[in-house]
Each structure stands twice: as structure tokens, then as C-alpha cells.
Amino acid sequence: MKTLPKSPDGGWGWVVVSSSLMCNILVDGIGLAYGVLLPKFADYFQASKSKVSLVGSVMIGTYMCTGPFASGLVNKFGCRMVSIAGSLIAAAGVIIGSFSPNLDILIVTYGVIGGLGFGMMYLPSIVSVGLYFDKKRPIATGIAVCGSGIGTFIFSPFLEFLSEIYDWRNILMIMAGIILNGVVCGMLIRPLKRKQKEVECDSDHIYDEVVEVVEENERGKLGEESRPFLQVAQPQSKKEQKTPNNGRITKSLDDMTQYDNNSIIAGDKNSEGSVTYNKPFRSLPNIMHSNTSILSTFLQQKTYSSKCYVLTSCITEVFTEVFDFSLLGNASFVLICIGNIFGAAAYYIPFMYLVDRALMLGIPSTEAAILLSVIGVMNIIGRILSGVLANMKKVNALVLNNIALFIAAVALFLQPLCTKYSLLVVFGVVFGLCVATYVSLAPIILCDLLGVERLANSFGLLGVARGIASVIGPLLAGMILQATGNYDASFYLGGGMFLMASILHFMIMLPCTKRLTDLHAKKETAST
């Protein structure tokens, strides 16, 4: 029986937090600093800013939508392997993107492939912290996710500095080398040991045991009376299970083409469970006409089908873990997903267009890039602060999240009035604090509502909602820019979306929503 590993709440967990912090620096730092590269791509490819914004928004959208797939991989292979593979894929996508002859290829390589790798880095880094911590989870998660703010603070001026020395192709090559540091971070995520040991029999072990039994029969090393027959295992008492008298584990004759839990053991032909004496098999003529035919059949399966079956079985298990549709019956989780569609659509609009709006106001490019660094610094402070506040007994993480969403909506509504650099800095401070709270508290809220055992799947599905929105939001804002010639309406759109997200999250606190959530939980408990 599988049991959740015990959270150590410290020790190596702080190394995992540091690793998660670095992964967030790489993923969100590079992703959110795309606003610095947007004007340069627009000039080089001579394309509209709404289309150029797709490169960055598709990357962010892909890595968020990768959540369910990454959660399935995490449940199957663990956080370490998925994180390492993600770093390699992301670096490969960015390297290939540096050779893109046009914007469409750049969208596929930098956006889709790079986003896929980032998604496989991002989710394991969050989930691993949730597994290593229980009582200190809010603080640990807050420290880990503040890597987004640190990354934005570092990469915005860094990319602006590189653009003064290199062209965009060389910049992408340098970025790919930096992304490869994620391999080292992934190696530091040490898997937790479960409380109970699990005994597993793989197909190769089963095959070797069957071949050994049949070969011994064919060589005639065993006497006629003691020659083992393959028999179906019968239920045993606890005492018998602890002290087996005979025993090689083999495959069931009636299900030779599948690897399931039906076990067949070799034993005396006169025993009660023998194929020849078992009632279900009496009507099967010549079921064991020769040991040679059994061996040849099994050898063919080993050669032609077992490897394919193991591969398809792994894929099937991964996708079974990915699509946990039972979560969609939870009223609170549905409201969170819909609210995040609106919230994520608004979230990325300032990151994509704030620098370009500052340039349109006549602010120098170096100072304009610093605006993202301001948001990044406040992101760091906001994520740590929100983690500390959420860890207090009298503070409700959901209420704190909803207030932050409402203030972010007000800030975006007032942003068009910020026509001076000092006012843009104030906007960056307020917006950075609010969105930091919104992002960092999501895993805490999911754990509170659904439990830590469903964090990977719920966070993955939530990533899909955010990923879809992160593509749509900046694209709509870019289209509005083309239609109006300025960013005022684009930021009004963002404010309205954040306001809607706040309302939907407040609805989770309604008594009717709580009753529906409790009813769904009782049904799930009864079904299991």
C-alpha cells in the first residue's frame, strides 16, 4: 500500500527550497523579461507588436499548459528526473530558436519547445517544496516562488545590457547556457522515502523466473513426481504469506499477454491450486501440452511485445495521472480555475508592454527596462511577506489573495494616468506586491482546499487555465494597441480582468460553495 512520505519540515528541504528558488529565477526571470526583447524582435522581423508578443506569451502559455503533463510525469518519475529533462529541453528550444529565419519559426522553437521545457522545470520545483514541508510550507513556498521576482530583477537589465553588445541570436545562445544550470538544480531535488517499503515485480524478473522453471523441466533435473507445474496462486493466510514454502513468481497462463497483478507460482502438481485440478481450467484441453510450447510462446512475447507493452503502460499511467477529471467536480477548484483565467490574462500585460509604453512616453531604454526590475524587487518582497502572513494562525490565505487581486485591478485602472517615470515606478511597486501575493499563495490555497496529496494534479490543471489565459491576454492587449494607437485601453482591459478574478475568488468563501465542496468530498470518500 502506497503512503505519502513524511515531510521533514527542514534539513535537506532547505536545499530543495534553494533549488526551487533557482529554477524559478531561470523560468520566470527569462519568461517575464521578454518585454525587453519585444521591441528588438519587432524591429528585426518588421512585424506588428501583437504578433511579436506571441513569442513570449506562447512560451509562458506553453509552460503553464504543460502543468498536467508535467504533474503526470512527476507522479510517475519523480521531481528530480522531470526537472532535469525540462532544463535540457528548454535549452535546446532556445538554441534552435537562435537560428530562426522568421518569426513563425521563433514562435515554435523559443515559444513552444522552450515553454515545454520551462513547464517541466517549474511544476516539479513547486511540488517538491510542498512535499518537503508541512508546518513551514507557506514560508518555504514563499521563499521558493520569490525566484520569479529575483529573476525579473536580474534578467531585465541584463538582457538590455546584452542587447547593446550582441544581436538577438547571440543573446539567445547565452540564455540557453544559463538555462542549463537547471540541470544542477534538478539534481539537488532528492526524492523522499516512503514510510512503507513497496515490493514490485517487473516483467523482466517474471520472465527470468519462468524461463528458469521451464528449462529445469526440459533438462529433466527434477523427478516426475516433483516436477513443478504452473499453478494459479490461491489466497493465503497471513502466516503462509510470511513463510512461503515454494516459490518463483511467474505469469498467469490465462493472461500471458498482459502484465497485471495475477500471479502464478510453481509448485507440486498435486497441490490444490494446480492448473489441472483447478475448476476454471478443467474445460481447457491441452492447456499444458508441452513445456517447450510454453517457453517458445513466452520467448516470442518477450521479444516482440513486452517492451512495447512496458512503454505503452508507462504512457497510459502518465496520462491517467495527468487528467484527474474528478477535480472538476469540486466547486471551489472550478472557481479558482475560472478566476485564474481572468487573472493570468491580466497578469502578463504589464510584463509584456510596460517597457514599450515607457519608450512611447520618451523614457530612455535603460530606465524603461528598470521598471521591470522594480516589479521584480517588489515581487521578492511580496512573496516572502505573503508567505509569512499566510503562516499566521489568524490570517486566511484565500482572503489575502482576494484583497491582492482587487488592489491589482485598481492599479491597472489607474496605470494610464501614470505619464511620468516616477508614477510608473509607483505603479511597479504596487503591482509587484499584489501579483506576488496572487502567485505565491496559489499552492497554499490548493493545499488548504484539496490536500497536499492532490497538489500536483490540481496545480497542473490550474496551470492549463493560466497558460491559455497568458496567451490570450497579451494578444488582446496588442490588438487593442493596433486599433487605438496607445496602451490605455489595454491596461483598462487588464484591470477589468483582475476585478473579475477577485470576484470569482471571493465566491469560494460563500456558504453555498462550501456546501457543494463538502458534498463532493464526501462522494469521493465514499467511492474510494
Short mmCIF file of C-alpha atoms in Angstrom, two decimals:
data_model
loop_
_atom_site.label_atom_id
_atom_site.label_comp_id
_atom_site.label_asym_id
_atom_site.label_seq_id
_atom_site.Cartn_x
_atom_site.Cartn_y
_atom_site.Cartn_z
CA MET A 1 0.00 0.00 0.00
CA LYS A 2 1.43 3.38 -1.00
CA THR A 3 1.72 6.01 1.69
CA LEU A 4 2.71 9.64 1.47
CA PRO A 5 6.29 10.31 2.57
CA LYS A 6 6.67 12.19 5.83
CA SER A 7 7.56 15.86 5.41
CA PRO A 8 10.80 16.59 7.30
CA ASP A 9 9.99 20.35 7.59
CA GLY A 10 13.67 21.22 7.33
CA GLY A 11 17.02 19.52 6.81
CA TRP A 12 17.61 18.78 3.14
CA GLY A 13 14.31 20.51 2.49
CA TRP A 14 16.06 23.88 2.61
CA VAL A 15 18.41 22.69 -0.14
CA VAL A 16 15.31 21.79 -2.15
CA VAL A 17 13.94 25.29 -1.47
CA SER A 18 17.20 26.77 -2.80
CA SER A 19 16.98 24.57 -5.89
CA SER A 20 13.36 25.58 -6.43
CA LEU A 21 14.35 29.23 -5.99
CA MET A 22 16.97 28.93 -8.75
CA CYS A 23 14.53 27.17 -11.08
CA ASN A 24 12.03 29.99 -10.59
CA ILE A 25 14.75 32.56 -11.25
CA LEU A 26 15.51 30.91 -14.58
CA VAL A 27 11.95 30.19 -15.70
CA ASP A 28 10.11 33.35 -14.68
CA GLY A 29 13.13 35.59 -15.00
CA ILE A 30 13.62 34.76 -18.66
CA GLY A 31 9.91 34.50 -19.39
CA LEU A 32 8.84 37.76 -17.74
CA ALA A 33 11.81 39.76 -19.07
CA TYR A 34 10.63 39.16 -22.64
CA GLY A 35 9.27 42.71 -22.71
CA VAL A 36 12.87 43.92 -23.12
CA LEU A 37 13.30 41.79 -26.28
CA LEU A 38 9.90 42.62 -27.79
CA PRO A 39 10.86 45.97 -29.45
CA LYS A 40 14.06 44.41 -30.81
CA PHE A 41 12.25 41.45 -32.39
CA ALA A 42 9.66 43.85 -33.83
CA ASP A 43 12.38 45.94 -35.50
CA TYR A 44 14.32 42.95 -36.85
CA PHE A 45 11.38 41.00 -38.28
CA GLN A 46 9.37 44.10 -39.22
CA ALA A 47 6.26 42.59 -37.65
CA SER A 48 3.41 44.00 -35.57
CA LYS A 49 3.91 44.09 -31.82
CA SER A 50 0.82 41.95 -31.26
CA LYS A 51 2.38 39.13 -33.31
CA VAL A 52 5.82 39.60 -31.75
CA SER A 53 4.21 39.36 -28.31
CA LEU A 54 3.13 35.83 -29.26
CA VAL A 55 6.74 34.64 -28.95
CA GLY A 56 6.84 35.46 -25.25
CA SER A 57 3.18 34.75 -24.45
CA VAL A 58 3.31 31.36 -26.22
CA MET A 59 6.38 30.43 -24.17
CA ILE A 60 4.62 31.39 -20.94
CA GLY A 61 1.35 29.81 -22.05
CA THR A 62 3.05 26.57 -23.06
CA TYR A 63 4.95 26.19 -19.82
CA MET A 64 1.75 26.82 -17.85
CA CYS A 65 -0.30 24.43 -20.01
CA THR A 66 2.41 21.81 -19.59
CA GLY A 67 1.31 21.58 -15.95
CA PRO A 68 -0.95 18.48 -16.21
CA PHE A 69 1.57 16.63 -18.37
CA ALA A 70 4.39 17.58 -16.02
CA SER A 71 2.31 16.54 -12.99
CA GLY A 72 1.77 13.11 -14.54
CA LEU A 73 5.49 12.80 -15.19
CA VAL A 74 6.22 13.88 -11.62
CA ASN A 75 3.84 11.27 -10.22
CA LYS A 76 5.48 8.62 -12.42
CA PHE A 77 9.18 9.52 -12.47
CA GLY A 78 9.65 11.99 -9.62
CA CYS A 79 10.54 15.68 -9.40
CA ARG A 80 14.28 15.21 -10.00
CA MET A 81 14.13 13.48 -13.39
CA VAL A 82 11.38 15.73 -14.76
CA SER A 83 13.21 18.90 -13.72
CA ILE A 84 16.48 17.79 -15.34
CA ALA A 85 14.76 16.78 -18.57
CA GLY A 86 12.91 20.11 -18.64
CA SER A 87 16.13 22.09 -18.41
CA LEU A 88 17.65 20.20 -21.33
CA ILE A 89 14.52 20.65 -23.49
CA ALA A 90 14.25 24.38 -22.72
CA ALA A 91 17.91 24.99 -23.54
CA ALA A 92 17.55 23.05 -26.80
CA GLY A 93 14.49 25.09 -27.80
CA VAL A 94 16.24 28.42 -27.18
CA ILE A 95 19.39 27.29 -29.04
CA ILE A 96 17.37 26.18 -32.06
CA GLY A 97 15.40 29.44 -31.85
CA SER A 98 18.60 31.45 -32.26
CA PHE A 99 18.79 30.13 -35.86
CA SER A 100 15.18 31.07 -36.72
CA PRO A 101 14.86 32.64 -40.18
CA ASN A 102 11.44 34.16 -39.42
CA LEU A 103 9.08 34.95 -36.58
CA ASP A 104 6.91 31.86 -37.08
CA ILE A 105 9.85 29.50 -36.51
CA LEU A 106 10.85 31.53 -33.46
CA ILE A 107 7.36 31.08 -32.01
CA VAL A 108 7.63 27.30 -32.41
CA THR A 109 11.20 26.91 -31.11
CA TYR A 110 11.60 29.62 -28.47
CA GLY A 111 7.90 29.67 -27.61
CA VAL A 112 6.61 26.09 -27.78
CA ILE A 113 9.76 23.96 -27.22
CA GLY A 114 11.27 26.39 -24.73
CA GLY A 115 7.93 26.70 -22.93
CA LEU A 116 7.57 22.91 -22.74
CA GLY A 117 10.96 22.65 -21.04
CA PHE A 118 10.19 25.51 -18.65
CA GLY A 119 6.93 23.82 -17.67
CA MET A 120 8.80 20.64 -16.81
CA MET A 121 11.18 22.71 -14.66
CA TYR A 122 8.57 24.87 -12.97
CA LEU A 123 6.00 22.39 -11.62
CA PRO A 124 8.49 19.95 -10.00
CA SER A 125 10.19 22.86 -8.25
CA ILE A 126 6.88 23.90 -6.65
CA VAL A 127 5.66 20.39 -5.85
CA SER A 128 8.95 19.31 -4.28
CA VAL A 129 8.76 22.15 -1.75
CA GLY A 130 5.18 21.19 -0.90
CA LEU A 131 6.28 17.61 -0.24
CA TYR A 132 9.29 18.53 1.92
CA PHE A 133 7.38 20.93 4.18
CA ASP A 134 4.16 20.78 6.18
CA LYS A 135 4.00 23.27 9.05
CA LYS A 136 6.53 25.59 7.41
CA ARG A 137 5.09 25.16 3.91
CA PRO A 138 3.86 28.78 3.47
CA ILE A 139 7.27 30.23 4.36
CA ALA A 140 9.18 27.67 2.28
CA THR A 141 6.89 28.16 -0.72
CA GLY A 142 7.12 31.94 -0.38
CA ILE A 143 10.93 31.77 -0.47
CA ALA A 144 10.92 29.42 -3.46
CA VAL A 145 8.49 31.38 -5.62
CA CYS A 146 10.20 34.70 -4.92
CA GLY A 147 12.68 33.48 -7.53
CA SER A 148 10.28 34.96 -10.05
CA GLY A 149 10.91 38.45 -8.70
CA ILE A 150 14.65 37.90 -8.42
CA GLY A 151 14.76 36.61 -11.99
CA THR A 152 12.81 39.59 -13.31
CA PHE A 153 15.07 41.96 -11.38
CA ILE A 154 18.21 40.32 -12.78
CA PHE A 155 17.28 39.48 -16.36
CA SER A 156 15.56 42.73 -17.40
CA PRO A 157 18.64 44.97 -17.12
CA PHE A 158 20.91 42.03 -18.03
CA LEU A 159 19.14 41.45 -21.36
CA GLU A 160 19.15 45.20 -22.01
CA PHE A 161 22.92 45.21 -21.36
CA LEU A 162 23.48 42.22 -23.67
CA SER A 163 21.44 43.84 -26.45
CA GLU A 164 23.88 46.73 -26.54
CA ILE A 165 26.76 44.30 -27.22
CA TYR A 166 25.27 41.35 -29.14
CA ASP A 167 22.48 40.77 -31.59
CA TRP A 168 19.40 38.81 -30.52
CA ARG A 169 20.73 35.50 -31.88
CA ASN A 170 23.81 35.58 -29.63
CA ILE A 171 21.63 36.69 -26.72
CA LEU A 172 19.54 33.54 -27.11
CA MET A 173 22.67 31.40 -27.16
CA ILE A 174 23.82 32.97 -23.88
CA MET A 175 20.35 32.44 -22.39
CA ALA A 176 20.46 28.75 -23.35
CA GLY A 177 23.73 28.31 -21.48
CA ILE A 178 22.20 29.93 -18.40
CA ILE A 179 19.13 27.67 -18.61
CA LEU A 180 21.37 24.58 -18.43
CA ASN A 181 22.08 25.48 -14.80
CA GLY A 182 18.65 23.99 -14.18
CA VAL A 183 20.20 20.53 -14.59
CA VAL A 184 22.25 21.09 -11.44
CA CYS A 185 19.20 22.43 -9.61
CA GLY A 186 17.20 19.35 -10.57
CA MET A 187 19.90 17.03 -9.25
CA LEU A 188 19.54 18.61 -5.80
CA ILE A 189 15.88 17.55 -5.51
CA ARG A 190 16.41 14.36 -3.52
CA PRO A 191 13.35 12.04 -3.52
CA LEU A 192 11.68 11.46 -0.16
CA LYS A 193 11.43 7.89 1.10
CA ARG A 194 8.01 6.49 1.85
CA LYS A 195 7.08 5.13 5.25
CA GLN A 196 6.44 1.62 3.96
CA LYS A 197 8.60 -0.31 1.57
CA GLU A 198 6.93 -1.32 -1.65
CA VAL A 199 7.75 -4.66 -3.30
CA GLU A 200 7.46 -4.59 -7.06
CA CYS A 201 7.89 -7.38 -9.59
CA ASP A 202 8.83 -6.14 -13.02
CA SER A 203 8.31 -8.00 -16.26
CA ASP A 204 12.00 -8.89 -16.68
CA HIS A 205 12.11 -10.64 -13.29
CA ILE A 206 8.92 -12.56 -14.09
CA TYR A 207 10.34 -13.64 -17.45
CA ASP A 208 13.61 -14.88 -15.95
CA GLU A 209 11.79 -16.95 -13.35
CA VAL A 210 9.53 -18.61 -15.92
CA VAL A 211 12.44 -19.46 -18.21
CA GLU A 212 14.35 -20.96 -15.28
CA VAL A 213 11.42 -23.18 -14.28
CA VAL A 214 10.75 -24.41 -17.83
CA GLU A 215 14.43 -25.03 -18.61
CA GLU A 216 14.79 -27.13 -15.47
CA ASN A 217 11.83 -29.22 -16.57
CA GLU A 218 13.21 -29.69 -20.06
CA ARG A 219 16.62 -30.80 -18.82
CA GLY A 220 14.89 -33.40 -16.62
CA LYS A 221 16.73 -32.35 -13.48
CA LEU A 222 13.56 -32.81 -11.44
CA GLY A 223 11.84 -36.14 -10.84
CA GLU A 224 8.47 -36.93 -12.38
CA GLU A 225 6.62 -36.67 -9.09
CA SER A 226 8.33 -33.45 -8.02
CA ARG A 227 8.30 -31.77 -11.43
CA PRO A 228 6.64 -28.37 -10.94
CA PHE A 229 3.52 -27.40 -12.78
CA LEU A 230 2.47 -23.76 -13.22
CA GLN A 231 -0.44 -23.15 -10.90
CA VAL A 232 -2.71 -20.23 -10.11
CA ALA A 233 -1.96 -18.64 -6.76
CA GLN A 234 -4.74 -19.03 -4.23
CA PRO A 235 -5.47 -16.67 -1.34
CA GLN A 236 -3.13 -17.39 1.57
CA SER A 237 -3.31 -16.70 5.22
CA LYS A 238 -1.02 -14.09 6.75
CA LYS A 239 1.14 -16.85 8.21
CA GLU A 240 1.56 -18.52 4.83
CA GLN A 241 2.36 -15.20 3.18
CA LYS A 242 5.16 -14.55 5.61
CA THR A 243 6.78 -18.00 5.14
CA PRO A 244 6.33 -19.17 1.55
CA ASN A 245 7.44 -22.78 1.00
CA ASN A 246 7.78 -22.80 -2.72
CA GLY A 247 8.09 -20.02 -4.92
CA ARG A 248 9.02 -18.46 -8.06
CA ILE A 249 6.73 -15.72 -9.28
CA THR A 250 5.59 -16.35 -12.85
CA LYS A 251 2.91 -15.15 -15.25
CA SER A 252 -0.68 -16.24 -15.44
CA LEU A 253 -1.38 -18.63 -18.31
CA ASP A 254 -4.81 -17.17 -18.93
CA ASP A 255 -3.42 -13.66 -19.24
CA MET A 256 0.03 -14.22 -20.78
CA THR A 257 -0.22 -11.15 -22.99
CA GLN A 258 -0.69 -8.68 -20.14
CA TYR A 259 1.33 -7.67 -17.15
CA ASP A 260 -1.15 -7.43 -14.32
CA ASN A 261 -1.36 -8.47 -10.72
CA ASN A 262 -2.40 -12.11 -11.41
CA SER A 263 0.47 -14.18 -10.09
CA ILE A 264 1.20 -17.84 -10.80
CA ILE A 265 3.61 -19.81 -8.69
CA ALA A 266 5.44 -23.01 -9.40
CA GLY A 267 4.55 -25.84 -7.06
CA ASP A 268 3.68 -29.50 -6.73
CA LYS A 269 1.26 -30.77 -9.38
CA ASN A 270 -0.91 -32.40 -6.72
CA SER A 271 -1.41 -29.16 -4.79
CA GLU A 272 -4.84 -27.62 -4.54
CA GLY A 273 -4.14 -24.70 -6.84
CA SER A 274 -2.74 -26.73 -9.76
CA VAL A 275 -3.99 -25.86 -13.23
CA THR A 276 -5.08 -29.49 -13.77
CA TYR A 277 -7.09 -29.54 -10.56
CA ASN A 278 -8.48 -26.02 -10.62
CA LYS A 279 -12.13 -25.93 -11.72
CA PRO A 280 -11.91 -22.92 -14.03
CA PHE A 281 -9.25 -24.70 -16.09
CA ARG A 282 -10.71 -28.24 -16.32
CA SER A 283 -12.53 -27.40 -19.55
CA LEU A 284 -9.39 -26.18 -21.28
CA PRO A 285 -7.94 -29.14 -23.26
CA ASN A 286 -4.18 -29.50 -23.59
CA ILE A 287 -3.54 -26.22 -21.82
CA MET A 288 -0.07 -27.52 -20.95
CA HIS A 289 0.61 -29.81 -23.86
CA SER A 290 4.34 -29.18 -23.61
CA ASN A 291 6.80 -27.09 -21.71
CA THR A 292 8.53 -26.31 -24.99
CA SER A 293 5.45 -24.57 -26.39
CA ILE A 294 5.09 -22.53 -23.21
CA LEU A 295 8.71 -21.45 -23.42
CA SER A 296 8.53 -20.59 -27.12
CA THR A 297 5.33 -18.59 -26.66
CA PHE A 298 6.77 -16.63 -23.80
CA LEU A 299 10.02 -16.01 -25.67
CA GLN A 300 8.05 -14.55 -28.57
CA GLN A 301 6.19 -12.26 -26.23
CA LYS A 302 9.41 -11.17 -24.60
CA THR A 303 10.91 -10.43 -27.98
CA TYR A 304 8.03 -8.75 -29.73
CA SER A 305 5.51 -7.42 -27.25
CA SER A 306 6.79 -6.99 -23.73
CA LYS A 307 8.96 -3.96 -24.43
CA CYS A 308 6.14 -2.30 -26.37
CA TYR A 309 3.74 -3.09 -23.56
CA VAL A 310 6.01 -1.63 -20.90
CA LEU A 311 6.33 1.56 -22.98
CA THR A 312 2.58 1.91 -23.60
CA SER A 313 1.88 1.04 -19.97
CA CYS A 314 4.12 3.89 -18.79
CA ILE A 315 2.42 6.33 -21.18
CA THR A 316 -1.01 5.16 -20.08
CA GLU A 317 -0.13 5.57 -16.42
CA VAL A 318 1.24 9.05 -17.04
CA PHE A 319 -1.89 10.23 -18.81
CA THR A 320 -4.06 8.62 -16.15
CA GLU A 321 -2.22 10.73 -13.58
CA VAL A 322 -2.46 13.82 -15.79
CA PHE A 323 -6.20 14.02 -16.33
CA ASP A 324 -7.71 13.87 -12.88
CA PHE A 325 -11.16 14.99 -14.02
CA SER A 326 -12.63 14.38 -10.57
CA LEU A 327 -11.15 17.73 -9.54
CA LEU A 328 -13.53 19.48 -11.93
CA GLY A 329 -16.42 18.32 -9.75
CA ASN A 330 -15.09 20.42 -6.88
CA ALA A 331 -16.91 23.79 -6.89
CA SER A 332 -14.07 25.66 -5.19
CA PHE A 333 -11.48 24.34 -7.63
CA VAL A 334 -13.64 25.27 -10.64
CA LEU A 335 -13.98 28.85 -9.34
CA ILE A 336 -10.21 29.02 -8.80
CA CYS A 337 -9.59 27.86 -12.38
CA ILE A 338 -12.03 30.35 -13.94
CA GLY A 339 -10.69 33.13 -11.73
CA ASN A 340 -7.15 32.33 -12.80
CA ILE A 341 -8.14 32.52 -16.47
CA PHE A 342 -9.02 36.18 -15.92
CA GLY A 343 -6.15 36.81 -13.50
CA ALA A 344 -3.41 35.31 -15.66
CA ALA A 345 -4.69 37.13 -18.75
CA ALA A 346 -4.21 40.45 -16.93
CA TYR A 347 -1.03 39.40 -15.11
CA TYR A 348 1.24 39.31 -18.17
CA ILE A 349 0.03 42.53 -19.84
CA PRO A 350 2.33 44.89 -17.85
CA PHE A 351 5.28 42.50 -18.21
CA MET A 352 4.85 42.49 -22.00
CA TYR A 353 4.03 46.14 -22.66
CA LEU A 354 5.16 48.34 -19.76
CA VAL A 355 8.65 48.83 -21.21
CA ASP A 356 7.29 49.65 -24.66
CA ARG A 357 4.77 52.11 -23.20
CA ALA A 358 7.61 53.85 -21.35
CA LEU A 359 9.55 54.11 -24.62
CA MET A 360 6.49 55.64 -26.28
CA LEU A 361 6.44 58.26 -23.49
CA GLY A 362 10.05 59.18 -24.38
CA ILE A 363 11.77 57.45 -21.45
CA PRO A 364 15.27 56.07 -22.28
CA SER A 365 15.50 52.31 -22.86
CA THR A 366 17.79 51.69 -19.86
CA GLU A 367 15.39 53.39 -17.46
CA ALA A 368 12.42 51.69 -19.12
CA ALA A 369 13.98 48.27 -18.53
CA ILE A 370 14.47 49.13 -14.86
CA LEU A 371 10.67 49.34 -14.48
CA LEU A 372 10.50 45.55 -14.78
CA SER A 373 13.27 45.30 -12.22
CA VAL A 374 11.14 47.41 -9.85
CA ILE A 375 8.29 44.94 -10.28
CA GLY A 376 10.78 42.15 -9.72
CA VAL A 377 12.10 43.58 -6.46
CA MET A 378 8.58 44.08 -5.11
CA ASN A 379 7.79 40.54 -6.27
CA ILE A 380 10.55 39.28 -3.99
CA ILE A 381 9.30 41.27 -1.02
CA GLY A 382 5.66 40.46 -1.72
CA ARG A 383 6.19 36.70 -1.99
CA ILE A 384 8.17 36.44 1.22
CA LEU A 385 5.75 38.76 3.03
CA SER A 386 2.69 36.87 1.81
CA GLY A 387 4.26 33.59 2.91
CA VAL A 388 4.91 34.97 6.40
CA LEU A 389 1.39 36.41 6.67
CA ALA A 390 -0.25 33.21 5.41
CA ASN A 391 1.67 31.26 8.07
CA MET A 392 -0.05 33.25 10.85
CA LYS A 393 -2.93 31.50 12.56
CA LYS A 394 -5.48 34.30 12.20
CA VAL A 395 -4.69 35.05 8.53
CA ASN A 396 -6.68 33.31 5.81
CA ALA A 397 -4.57 32.77 2.66
CA LEU A 398 -7.64 32.97 0.41
CA VAL A 399 -8.75 36.34 1.86
CA LEU A 400 -5.23 37.71 1.49
CA ASN A 401 -5.16 36.54 -2.14
CA ASN A 402 -8.53 38.14 -2.92
CA ILE A 403 -7.54 41.52 -1.48
CA ALA A 404 -4.34 41.49 -3.53
CA LEU A 405 -6.31 40.77 -6.72
CA PHE A 406 -8.64 43.71 -6.06
CA ILE A 407 -5.75 46.15 -5.44
CA ALA A 408 -4.03 44.94 -8.63
CA ALA A 409 -7.24 45.70 -10.55
CA VAL A 410 -7.29 49.26 -9.18
CA ALA A 411 -3.60 49.74 -10.08
CA LEU A 412 -4.20 48.71 -13.70
CA PHE A 413 -7.21 51.02 -13.98
CA LEU A 414 -5.03 53.93 -12.82
CA GLN A 415 -1.96 53.00 -14.90
CA PRO A 416 -2.91 55.11 -17.96
CA LEU A 417 -2.70 58.17 -15.68
CA CYS A 418 0.97 57.41 -14.98
CA THR A 419 2.67 59.55 -17.62
CA LYS A 420 5.83 60.37 -15.65
CA TYR A 421 8.64 58.00 -14.78
CA SER A 422 8.16 58.43 -11.04
CA LEU A 423 4.48 57.46 -11.34
CA LEU A 424 5.42 54.41 -13.42
CA VAL A 425 7.78 53.37 -10.62
CA VAL A 426 4.94 53.71 -8.09
CA PHE A 427 2.76 51.56 -10.32
CA GLY A 428 5.54 48.96 -10.48
CA VAL A 429 5.78 48.88 -6.67
CA VAL A 430 2.04 48.38 -6.11
CA PHE A 431 1.56 45.94 -8.97
CA GLY A 432 4.62 43.88 -7.99
CA LEU A 433 3.42 43.46 -4.40
CA CYS A 434 -0.09 42.44 -5.44
CA VAL A 435 0.76 39.91 -8.15
CA ALA A 436 3.42 38.39 -5.88
CA THR A 437 0.71 37.57 -3.35
CA TYR A 438 -1.60 36.22 -6.06
CA VAL A 439 1.01 33.84 -7.47
CA SER A 440 2.74 32.66 -4.30
CA LEU A 441 -0.44 31.80 -2.41
CA ALA A 442 -1.91 29.55 -5.12
CA PRO A 443 -0.17 26.34 -3.89
CA ILE A 444 -1.13 27.17 -0.28
CA ILE A 445 -4.79 27.68 -1.19
CA LEU A 446 -4.87 24.42 -3.18
CA CYS A 447 -3.34 22.50 -0.25
CA ASP A 448 -5.88 24.02 2.15
CA LEU A 449 -8.86 23.20 -0.08
CA LEU A 450 -7.81 19.88 -1.65
CA GLY A 451 -4.95 18.46 0.43
CA VAL A 452 -1.26 18.07 -0.33
CA GLU A 453 -1.78 14.66 -1.97
CA ARG A 454 -3.63 16.38 -4.84
CA LEU A 455 -1.29 19.35 -5.16
CA ALA A 456 0.50 18.07 -8.28
CA ASN A 457 -2.68 17.36 -10.25
CA SER A 458 -4.58 20.45 -9.10
CA PHE A 459 -1.61 22.75 -9.69
CA GLY A 460 -1.14 21.19 -13.12
CA LEU A 461 -4.76 21.77 -14.15
CA LEU A 462 -4.56 25.28 -12.74
CA GLY A 463 -1.52 25.77 -14.96
CA VAL A 464 -3.65 24.96 -18.00
CA ALA A 465 -6.11 27.70 -17.06
CA ARG A 466 -3.28 30.16 -16.57
CA GLY A 467 -1.48 29.04 -19.71
CA ILE A 468 -4.46 29.59 -22.00
CA ALA A 469 -5.07 32.99 -20.46
CA SER A 470 -1.42 34.06 -20.70
CA VAL A 471 -1.58 33.70 -24.49
CA ILE A 472 -4.97 35.38 -24.90
CA GLY A 473 -4.36 38.36 -22.57
CA PRO A 474 -1.24 39.90 -24.17
CA LEU A 475 -2.59 39.12 -27.65
CA LEU A 476 -5.83 41.03 -26.96
CA ALA A 477 -3.84 43.92 -25.46
CA GLY A 478 -1.63 44.04 -28.57
CA MET A 479 -4.65 44.05 -30.87
CA ILE A 480 -6.17 46.91 -28.87
CA LEU A 481 -2.87 48.80 -29.24
CA GLN A 482 -3.03 48.41 -33.01
CA ALA A 483 -6.63 49.62 -33.08
CA THR A 484 -6.24 52.63 -30.76
CA GLY A 485 -2.57 53.56 -31.13
CA ASN A 486 -1.91 53.63 -27.35
CA TYR A 487 -1.92 51.29 -24.36
CA ASP A 488 -4.65 52.97 -22.29
CA ALA A 489 -7.44 50.61 -23.28
CA SER A 490 -5.10 47.63 -22.95
CA PHE A 491 -4.47 48.40 -19.28
CA TYR A 492 -8.18 49.06 -18.70
CA LEU A 493 -8.79 45.58 -20.05
CA GLY A 494 -6.26 44.17 -17.60
CA GLY A 495 -7.91 45.98 -14.70
CA GLY A 496 -11.32 44.56 -15.60
CA MET A 497 -9.90 41.04 -15.79
CA PHE A 498 -8.26 41.31 -12.36
CA LEU A 499 -11.51 42.64 -10.92
CA MET A 500 -13.40 39.63 -12.30
CA ALA A 501 -10.76 37.29 -10.89
CA SER A 502 -11.18 38.89 -7.46
CA ILE A 503 -14.96 38.43 -7.54
CA LEU A 504 -14.69 34.75 -8.52
CA HIS A 505 -12.20 34.05 -5.74
CA PHE A 506 -14.46 35.77 -3.19
CA MET A 507 -17.26 33.43 -4.30
CA ILE A 508 -15.25 30.49 -2.93
CA MET A 509 -15.96 31.83 0.56
CA LEU A 510 -19.75 31.75 0.11
CA PRO A 511 -21.62 29.17 2.24
CA CYS A 512 -23.25 27.58 -0.83
CA THR A 513 -19.84 26.98 -2.42
CA LYS A 514 -18.54 25.41 0.79
CA ARG A 515 -21.55 23.08 0.95
CA LEU A 516 -21.01 21.95 -2.64
CA THR A 517 -17.31 21.39 -1.96
CA ASP A 518 -18.03 19.34 1.18
CA LEU A 519 -20.65 17.27 -0.68
CA HIS A 520 -18.15 16.47 -3.45
CA ALA A 521 -15.52 15.48 -0.86
CA LYS A 522 -17.97 13.10 0.82
CA LYS A 523 -18.84 11.47 -2.52
CA GLU A 524 -15.17 10.95 -3.32
CA THR A 525 -14.54 9.46 0.12
CA ALA A 526 -17.47 7.08 -0.29
CA SER A 527 -16.35 5.97 -3.75
CA THR A 528 -12.85 5.14 -2.52
#
